[in-house]
mmCIF file of the C-alpha atoms, coordinates in Angstrom:
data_MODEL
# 
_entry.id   MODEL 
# 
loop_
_atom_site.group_PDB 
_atom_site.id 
_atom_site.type_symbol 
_atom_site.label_atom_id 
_atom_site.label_alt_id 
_atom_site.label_comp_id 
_atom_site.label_asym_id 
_atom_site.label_entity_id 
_atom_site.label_seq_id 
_atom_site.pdbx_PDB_ins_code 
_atom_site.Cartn_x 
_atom_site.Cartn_y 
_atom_site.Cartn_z 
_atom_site.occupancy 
_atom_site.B_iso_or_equiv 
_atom_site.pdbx_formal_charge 
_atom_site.auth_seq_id 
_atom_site.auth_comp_id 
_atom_site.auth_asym_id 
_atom_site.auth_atom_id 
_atom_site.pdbx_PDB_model_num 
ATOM 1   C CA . UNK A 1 1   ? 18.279 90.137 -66.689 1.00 0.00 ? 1   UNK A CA 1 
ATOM 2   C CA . UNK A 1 2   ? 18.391 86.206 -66.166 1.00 0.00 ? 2   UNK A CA 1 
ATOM 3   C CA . UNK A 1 3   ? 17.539 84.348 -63.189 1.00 0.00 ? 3   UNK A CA 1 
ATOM 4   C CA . UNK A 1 4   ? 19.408 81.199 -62.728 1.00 0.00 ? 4   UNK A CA 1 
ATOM 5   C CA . UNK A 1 5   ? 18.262 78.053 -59.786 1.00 0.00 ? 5   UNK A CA 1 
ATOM 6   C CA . UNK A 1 6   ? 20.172 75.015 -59.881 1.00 0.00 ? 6   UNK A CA 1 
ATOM 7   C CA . UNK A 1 7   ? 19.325 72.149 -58.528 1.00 0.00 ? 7   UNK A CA 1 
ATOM 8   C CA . UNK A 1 8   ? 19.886 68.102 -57.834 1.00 0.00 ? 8   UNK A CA 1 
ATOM 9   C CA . UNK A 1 9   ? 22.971 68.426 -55.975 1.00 0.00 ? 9   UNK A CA 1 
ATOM 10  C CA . UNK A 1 10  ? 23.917 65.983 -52.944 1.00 0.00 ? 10  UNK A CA 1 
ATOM 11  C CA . UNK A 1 11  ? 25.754 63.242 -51.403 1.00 0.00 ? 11  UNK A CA 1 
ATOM 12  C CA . UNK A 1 12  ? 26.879 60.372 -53.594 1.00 0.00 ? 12  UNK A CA 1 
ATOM 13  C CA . UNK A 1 13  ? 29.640 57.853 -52.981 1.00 0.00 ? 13  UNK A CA 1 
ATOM 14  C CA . UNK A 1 14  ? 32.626 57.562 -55.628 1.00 0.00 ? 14  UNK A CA 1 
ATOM 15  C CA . UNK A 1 15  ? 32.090 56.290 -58.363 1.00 0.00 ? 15  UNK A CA 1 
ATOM 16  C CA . UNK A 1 16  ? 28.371 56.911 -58.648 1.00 0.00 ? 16  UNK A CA 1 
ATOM 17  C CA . UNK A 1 17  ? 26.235 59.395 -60.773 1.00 0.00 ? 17  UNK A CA 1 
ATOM 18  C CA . UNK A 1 18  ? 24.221 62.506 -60.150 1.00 0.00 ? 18  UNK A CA 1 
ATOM 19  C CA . UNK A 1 19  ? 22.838 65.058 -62.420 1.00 0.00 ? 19  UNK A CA 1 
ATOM 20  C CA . UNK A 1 20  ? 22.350 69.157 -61.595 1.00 0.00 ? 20  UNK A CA 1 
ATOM 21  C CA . UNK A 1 21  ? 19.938 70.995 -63.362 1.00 0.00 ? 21  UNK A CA 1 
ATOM 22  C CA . UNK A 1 22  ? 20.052 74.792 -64.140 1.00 0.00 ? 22  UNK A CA 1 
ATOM 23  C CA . UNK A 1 23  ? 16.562 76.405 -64.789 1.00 0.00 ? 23  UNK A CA 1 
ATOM 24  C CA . UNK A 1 24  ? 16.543 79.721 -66.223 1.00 0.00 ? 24  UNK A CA 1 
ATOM 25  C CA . UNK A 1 25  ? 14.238 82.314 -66.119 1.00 0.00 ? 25  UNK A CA 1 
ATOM 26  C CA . UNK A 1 26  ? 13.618 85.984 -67.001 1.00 0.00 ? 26  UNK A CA 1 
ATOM 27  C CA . UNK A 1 27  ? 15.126 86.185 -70.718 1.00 0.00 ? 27  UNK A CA 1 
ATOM 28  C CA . UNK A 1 28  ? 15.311 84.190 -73.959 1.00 0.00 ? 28  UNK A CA 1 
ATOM 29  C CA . UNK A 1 29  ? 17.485 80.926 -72.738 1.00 0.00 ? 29  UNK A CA 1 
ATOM 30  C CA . UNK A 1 30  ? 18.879 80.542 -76.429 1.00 0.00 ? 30  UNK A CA 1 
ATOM 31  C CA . UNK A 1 31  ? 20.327 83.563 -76.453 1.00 0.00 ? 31  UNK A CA 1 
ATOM 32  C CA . UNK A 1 32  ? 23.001 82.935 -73.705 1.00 0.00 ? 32  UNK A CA 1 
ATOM 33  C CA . UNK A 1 33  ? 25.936 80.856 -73.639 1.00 0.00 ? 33  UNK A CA 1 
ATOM 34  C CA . UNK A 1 34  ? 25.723 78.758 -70.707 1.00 0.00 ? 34  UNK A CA 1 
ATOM 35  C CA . UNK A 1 35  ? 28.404 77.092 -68.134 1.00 0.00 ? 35  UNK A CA 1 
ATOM 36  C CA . UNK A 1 36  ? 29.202 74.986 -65.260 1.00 0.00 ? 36  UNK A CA 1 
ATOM 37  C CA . UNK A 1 37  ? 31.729 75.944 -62.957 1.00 0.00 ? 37  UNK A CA 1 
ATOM 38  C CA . UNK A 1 38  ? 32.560 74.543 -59.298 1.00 0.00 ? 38  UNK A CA 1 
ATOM 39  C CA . UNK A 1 39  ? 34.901 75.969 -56.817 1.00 0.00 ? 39  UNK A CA 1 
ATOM 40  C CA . UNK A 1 40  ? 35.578 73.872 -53.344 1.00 0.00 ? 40  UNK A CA 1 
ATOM 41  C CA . UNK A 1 41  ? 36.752 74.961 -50.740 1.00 0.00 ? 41  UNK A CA 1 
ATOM 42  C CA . UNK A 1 42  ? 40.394 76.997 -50.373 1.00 0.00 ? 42  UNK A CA 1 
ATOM 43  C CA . UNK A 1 43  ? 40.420 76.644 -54.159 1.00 0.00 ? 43  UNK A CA 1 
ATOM 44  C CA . UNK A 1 44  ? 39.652 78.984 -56.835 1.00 0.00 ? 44  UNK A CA 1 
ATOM 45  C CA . UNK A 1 45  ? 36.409 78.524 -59.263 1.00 0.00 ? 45  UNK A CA 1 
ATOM 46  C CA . UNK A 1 46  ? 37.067 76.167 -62.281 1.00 0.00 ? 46  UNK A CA 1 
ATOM 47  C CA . UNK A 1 47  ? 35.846 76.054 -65.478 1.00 0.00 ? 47  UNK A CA 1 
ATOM 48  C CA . UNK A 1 48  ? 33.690 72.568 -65.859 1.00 0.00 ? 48  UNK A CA 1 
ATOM 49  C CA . UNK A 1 49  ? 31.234 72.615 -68.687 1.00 0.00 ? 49  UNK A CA 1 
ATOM 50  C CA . UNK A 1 50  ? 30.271 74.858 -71.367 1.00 0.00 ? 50  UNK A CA 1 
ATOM 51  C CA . UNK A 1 51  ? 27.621 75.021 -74.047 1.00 0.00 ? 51  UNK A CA 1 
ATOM 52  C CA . UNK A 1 52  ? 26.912 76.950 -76.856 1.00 0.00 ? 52  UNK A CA 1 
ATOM 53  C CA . UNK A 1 53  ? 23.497 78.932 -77.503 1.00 0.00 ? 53  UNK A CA 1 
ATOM 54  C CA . UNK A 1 54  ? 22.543 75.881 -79.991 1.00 0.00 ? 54  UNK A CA 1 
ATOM 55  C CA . UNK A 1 55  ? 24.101 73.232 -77.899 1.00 0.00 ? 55  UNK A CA 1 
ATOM 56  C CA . UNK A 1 56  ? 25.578 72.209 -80.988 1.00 0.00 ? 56  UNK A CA 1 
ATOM 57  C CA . UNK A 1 57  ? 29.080 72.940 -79.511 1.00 0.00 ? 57  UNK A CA 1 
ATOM 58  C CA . UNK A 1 58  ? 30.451 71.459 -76.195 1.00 0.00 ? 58  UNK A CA 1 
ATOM 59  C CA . UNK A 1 59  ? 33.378 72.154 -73.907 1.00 0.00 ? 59  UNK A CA 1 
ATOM 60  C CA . UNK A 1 60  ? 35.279 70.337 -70.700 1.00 0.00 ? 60  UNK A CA 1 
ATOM 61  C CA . UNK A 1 61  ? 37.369 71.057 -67.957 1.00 0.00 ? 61  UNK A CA 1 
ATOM 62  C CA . UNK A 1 62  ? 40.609 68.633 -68.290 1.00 0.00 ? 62  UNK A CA 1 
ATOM 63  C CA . UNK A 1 63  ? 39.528 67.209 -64.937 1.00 0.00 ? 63  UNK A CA 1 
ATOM 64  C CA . UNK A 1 64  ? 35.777 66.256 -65.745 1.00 0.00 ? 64  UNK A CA 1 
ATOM 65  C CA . UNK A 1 65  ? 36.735 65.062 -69.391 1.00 0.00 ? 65  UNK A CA 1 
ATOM 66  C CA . UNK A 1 66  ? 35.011 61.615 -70.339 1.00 0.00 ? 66  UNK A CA 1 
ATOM 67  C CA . UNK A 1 67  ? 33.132 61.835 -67.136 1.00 0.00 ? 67  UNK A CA 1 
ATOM 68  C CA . UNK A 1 68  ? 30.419 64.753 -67.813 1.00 0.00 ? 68  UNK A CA 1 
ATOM 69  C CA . UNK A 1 69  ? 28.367 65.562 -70.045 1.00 0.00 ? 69  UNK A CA 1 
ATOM 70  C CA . UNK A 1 70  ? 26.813 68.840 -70.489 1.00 0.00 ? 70  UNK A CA 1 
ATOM 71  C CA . UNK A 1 71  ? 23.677 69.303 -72.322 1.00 0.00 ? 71  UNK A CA 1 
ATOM 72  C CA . UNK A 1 72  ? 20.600 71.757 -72.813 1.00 0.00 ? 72  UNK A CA 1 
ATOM 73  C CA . UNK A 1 73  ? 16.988 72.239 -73.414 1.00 0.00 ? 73  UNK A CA 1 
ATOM 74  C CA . UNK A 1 74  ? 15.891 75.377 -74.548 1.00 0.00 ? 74  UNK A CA 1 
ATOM 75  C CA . UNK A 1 75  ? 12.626 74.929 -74.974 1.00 0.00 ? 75  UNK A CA 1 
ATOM 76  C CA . UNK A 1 76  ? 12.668 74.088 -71.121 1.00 0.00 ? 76  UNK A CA 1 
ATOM 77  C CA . UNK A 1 77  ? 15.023 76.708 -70.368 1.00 0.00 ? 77  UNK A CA 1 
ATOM 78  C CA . UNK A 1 78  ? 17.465 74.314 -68.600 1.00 0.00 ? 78  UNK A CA 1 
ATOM 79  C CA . UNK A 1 79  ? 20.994 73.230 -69.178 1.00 0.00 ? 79  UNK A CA 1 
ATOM 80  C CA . UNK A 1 80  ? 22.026 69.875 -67.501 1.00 0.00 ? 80  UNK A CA 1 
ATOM 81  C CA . UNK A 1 81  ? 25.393 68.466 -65.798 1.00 0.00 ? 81  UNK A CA 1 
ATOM 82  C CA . UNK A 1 82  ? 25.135 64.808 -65.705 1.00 0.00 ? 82  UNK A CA 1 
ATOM 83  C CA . UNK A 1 83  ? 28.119 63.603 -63.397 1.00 0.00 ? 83  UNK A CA 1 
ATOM 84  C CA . UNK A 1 84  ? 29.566 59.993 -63.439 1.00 0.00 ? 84  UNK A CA 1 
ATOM 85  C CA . UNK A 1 85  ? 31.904 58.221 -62.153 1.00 0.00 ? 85  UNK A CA 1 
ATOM 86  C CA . UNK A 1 86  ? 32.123 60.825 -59.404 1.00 0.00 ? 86  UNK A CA 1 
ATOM 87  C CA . UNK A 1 87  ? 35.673 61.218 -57.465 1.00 0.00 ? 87  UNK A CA 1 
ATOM 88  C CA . UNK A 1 88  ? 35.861 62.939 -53.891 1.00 0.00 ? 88  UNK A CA 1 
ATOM 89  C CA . UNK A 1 89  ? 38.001 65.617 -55.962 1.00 0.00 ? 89  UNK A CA 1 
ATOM 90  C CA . UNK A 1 90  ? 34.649 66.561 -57.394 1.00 0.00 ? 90  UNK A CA 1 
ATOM 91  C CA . UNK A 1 91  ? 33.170 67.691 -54.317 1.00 0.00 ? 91  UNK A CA 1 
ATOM 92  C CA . UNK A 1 92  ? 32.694 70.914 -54.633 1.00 0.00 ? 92  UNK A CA 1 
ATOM 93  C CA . UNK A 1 93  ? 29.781 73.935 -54.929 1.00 0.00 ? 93  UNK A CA 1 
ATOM 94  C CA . UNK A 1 94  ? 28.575 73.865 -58.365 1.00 0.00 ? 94  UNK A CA 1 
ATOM 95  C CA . UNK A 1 95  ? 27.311 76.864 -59.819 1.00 0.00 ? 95  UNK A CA 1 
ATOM 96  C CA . UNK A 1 96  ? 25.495 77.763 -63.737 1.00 0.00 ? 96  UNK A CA 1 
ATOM 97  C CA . UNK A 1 97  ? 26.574 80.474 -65.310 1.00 0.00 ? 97  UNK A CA 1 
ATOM 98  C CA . UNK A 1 98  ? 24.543 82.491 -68.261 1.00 0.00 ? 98  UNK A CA 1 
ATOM 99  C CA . UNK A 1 99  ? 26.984 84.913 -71.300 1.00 0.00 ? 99  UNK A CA 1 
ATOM 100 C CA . UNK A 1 100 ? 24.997 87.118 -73.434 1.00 0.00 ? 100 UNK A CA 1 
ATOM 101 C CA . UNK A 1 101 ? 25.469 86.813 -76.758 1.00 0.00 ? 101 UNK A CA 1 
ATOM 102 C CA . UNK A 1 102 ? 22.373 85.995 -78.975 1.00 0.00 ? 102 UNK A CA 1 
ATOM 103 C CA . UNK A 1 103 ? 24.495 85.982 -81.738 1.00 0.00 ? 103 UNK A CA 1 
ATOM 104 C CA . UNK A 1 104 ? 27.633 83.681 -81.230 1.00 0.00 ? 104 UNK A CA 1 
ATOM 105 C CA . UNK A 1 105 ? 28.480 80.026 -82.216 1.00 0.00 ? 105 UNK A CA 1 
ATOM 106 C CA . UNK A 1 106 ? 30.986 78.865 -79.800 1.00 0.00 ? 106 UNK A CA 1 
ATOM 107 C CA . UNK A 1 107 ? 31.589 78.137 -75.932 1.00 0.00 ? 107 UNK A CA 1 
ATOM 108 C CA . UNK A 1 108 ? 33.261 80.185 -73.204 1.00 0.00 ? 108 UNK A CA 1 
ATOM 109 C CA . UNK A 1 109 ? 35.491 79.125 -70.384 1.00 0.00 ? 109 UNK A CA 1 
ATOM 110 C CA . UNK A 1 110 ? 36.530 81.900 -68.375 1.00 0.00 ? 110 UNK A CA 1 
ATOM 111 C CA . UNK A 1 111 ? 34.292 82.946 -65.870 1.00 0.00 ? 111 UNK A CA 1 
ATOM 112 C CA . UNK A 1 112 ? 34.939 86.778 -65.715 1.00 0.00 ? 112 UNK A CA 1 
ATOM 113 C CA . UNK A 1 113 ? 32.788 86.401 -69.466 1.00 0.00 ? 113 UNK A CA 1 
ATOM 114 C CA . UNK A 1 114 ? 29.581 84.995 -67.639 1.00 0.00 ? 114 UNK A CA 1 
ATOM 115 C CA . UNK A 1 115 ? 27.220 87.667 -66.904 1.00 0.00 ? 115 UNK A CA 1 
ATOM 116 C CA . UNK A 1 116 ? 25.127 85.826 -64.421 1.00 0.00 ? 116 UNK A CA 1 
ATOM 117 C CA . UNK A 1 117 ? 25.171 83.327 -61.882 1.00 0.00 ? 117 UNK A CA 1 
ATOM 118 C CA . UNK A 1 118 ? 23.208 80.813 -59.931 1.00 0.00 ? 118 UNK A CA 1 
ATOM 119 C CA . UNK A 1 119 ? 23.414 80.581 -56.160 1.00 0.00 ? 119 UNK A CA 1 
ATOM 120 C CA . UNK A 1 120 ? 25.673 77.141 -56.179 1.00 0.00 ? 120 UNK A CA 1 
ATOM 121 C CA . UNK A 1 121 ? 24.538 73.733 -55.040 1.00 0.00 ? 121 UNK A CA 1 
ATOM 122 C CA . UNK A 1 122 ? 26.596 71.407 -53.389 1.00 0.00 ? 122 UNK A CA 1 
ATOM 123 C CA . UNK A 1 123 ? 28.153 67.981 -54.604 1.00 0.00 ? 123 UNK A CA 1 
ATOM 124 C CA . UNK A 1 124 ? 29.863 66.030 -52.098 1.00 0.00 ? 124 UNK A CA 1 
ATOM 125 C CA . UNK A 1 125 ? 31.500 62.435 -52.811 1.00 0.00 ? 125 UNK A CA 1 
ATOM 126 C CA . UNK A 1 126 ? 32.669 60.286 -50.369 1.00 0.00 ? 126 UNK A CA 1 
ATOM 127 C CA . UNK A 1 127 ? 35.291 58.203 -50.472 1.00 0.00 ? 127 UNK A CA 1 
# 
C-alpha cells in the first residue's frame, strides 16, 4: 500500500509556470513507476507524464510535449511536474499515479496499469 498527496497546484495566467509535487508514502518509492495524469472537466483522464522507477526513462503526453518536464527524487519520495508555458487547455485536476513493479525499466501510459492514486489538485490558467 502507497499513499500518494500532491500538491502546488493553483491559478496561473498563460503562459506562466507552476510546479506540482507528489509525495509518497507507505512503501519503497523506487519500486513504483510513477505518472501524471489530468482529466478536466466533461473530458476523459489523459496520460501527461511518466517516469520510470530510476527516472532514467521519461515519457509525454503529445499535448504537454516541450512544455513539462517530469522528474523524481527518491530519496525524498517525490516525483515532480514542472509546468511552463501554461495554456488554458491545461486547466485541469491533476492527479499522481504509483505502478508496482520493483523490477521494470520502462514507463507506463495507460492509466488502468496505475495501482494507486492521489486525490487530484487543481491547475487552472487563465486566459
Amino acid at each position: 500500500q502507497v499513499q500518494l498527496v500532491e500538491s502546488g497546484g493553483g491559478l496561473v495566467q498563460a503562459g506562466g509556470s507552476l510546479r506540482v509535487s507528489c509525495t509518497a508514502s507507505g512503501r519503497t518509492f523506487s519500486n513504483y513507476i510513477m505518472g501524471w495524469f489530468r482529466q478536466a472537466p466533461g473530458k476523459e483522464r489523459e496520460f501527461v507524464a511518466g517516469i520510470s522507477r530510476s527516472g532514467g526513462i521519461v515519457s509525454y503526453g503529445d499535448s504537454v510535449k516541450g512544455r513539462f518536464t517530469i522528474s523524481r527524487d527518491n530519496a525524498k519520495n517525490t516525483v515532480y511536474l514542472q509546468m511552463n508555458s501554461l495554456r488554458p487547455e491545461d486547466t485541469a485536476v491533476y492527479y499522481c499515479a504509483a505502478d508496482y513493479r520493483p523490477l521494470s525499466a520502462f514507463v507506463v501510459a495507460i492509466s488502468s496499469e496505475y495501482d494507486y492514486w492521489g486525490q487530484g489538485t487543481q491547475v487552472t490558467v487563465s486566459s
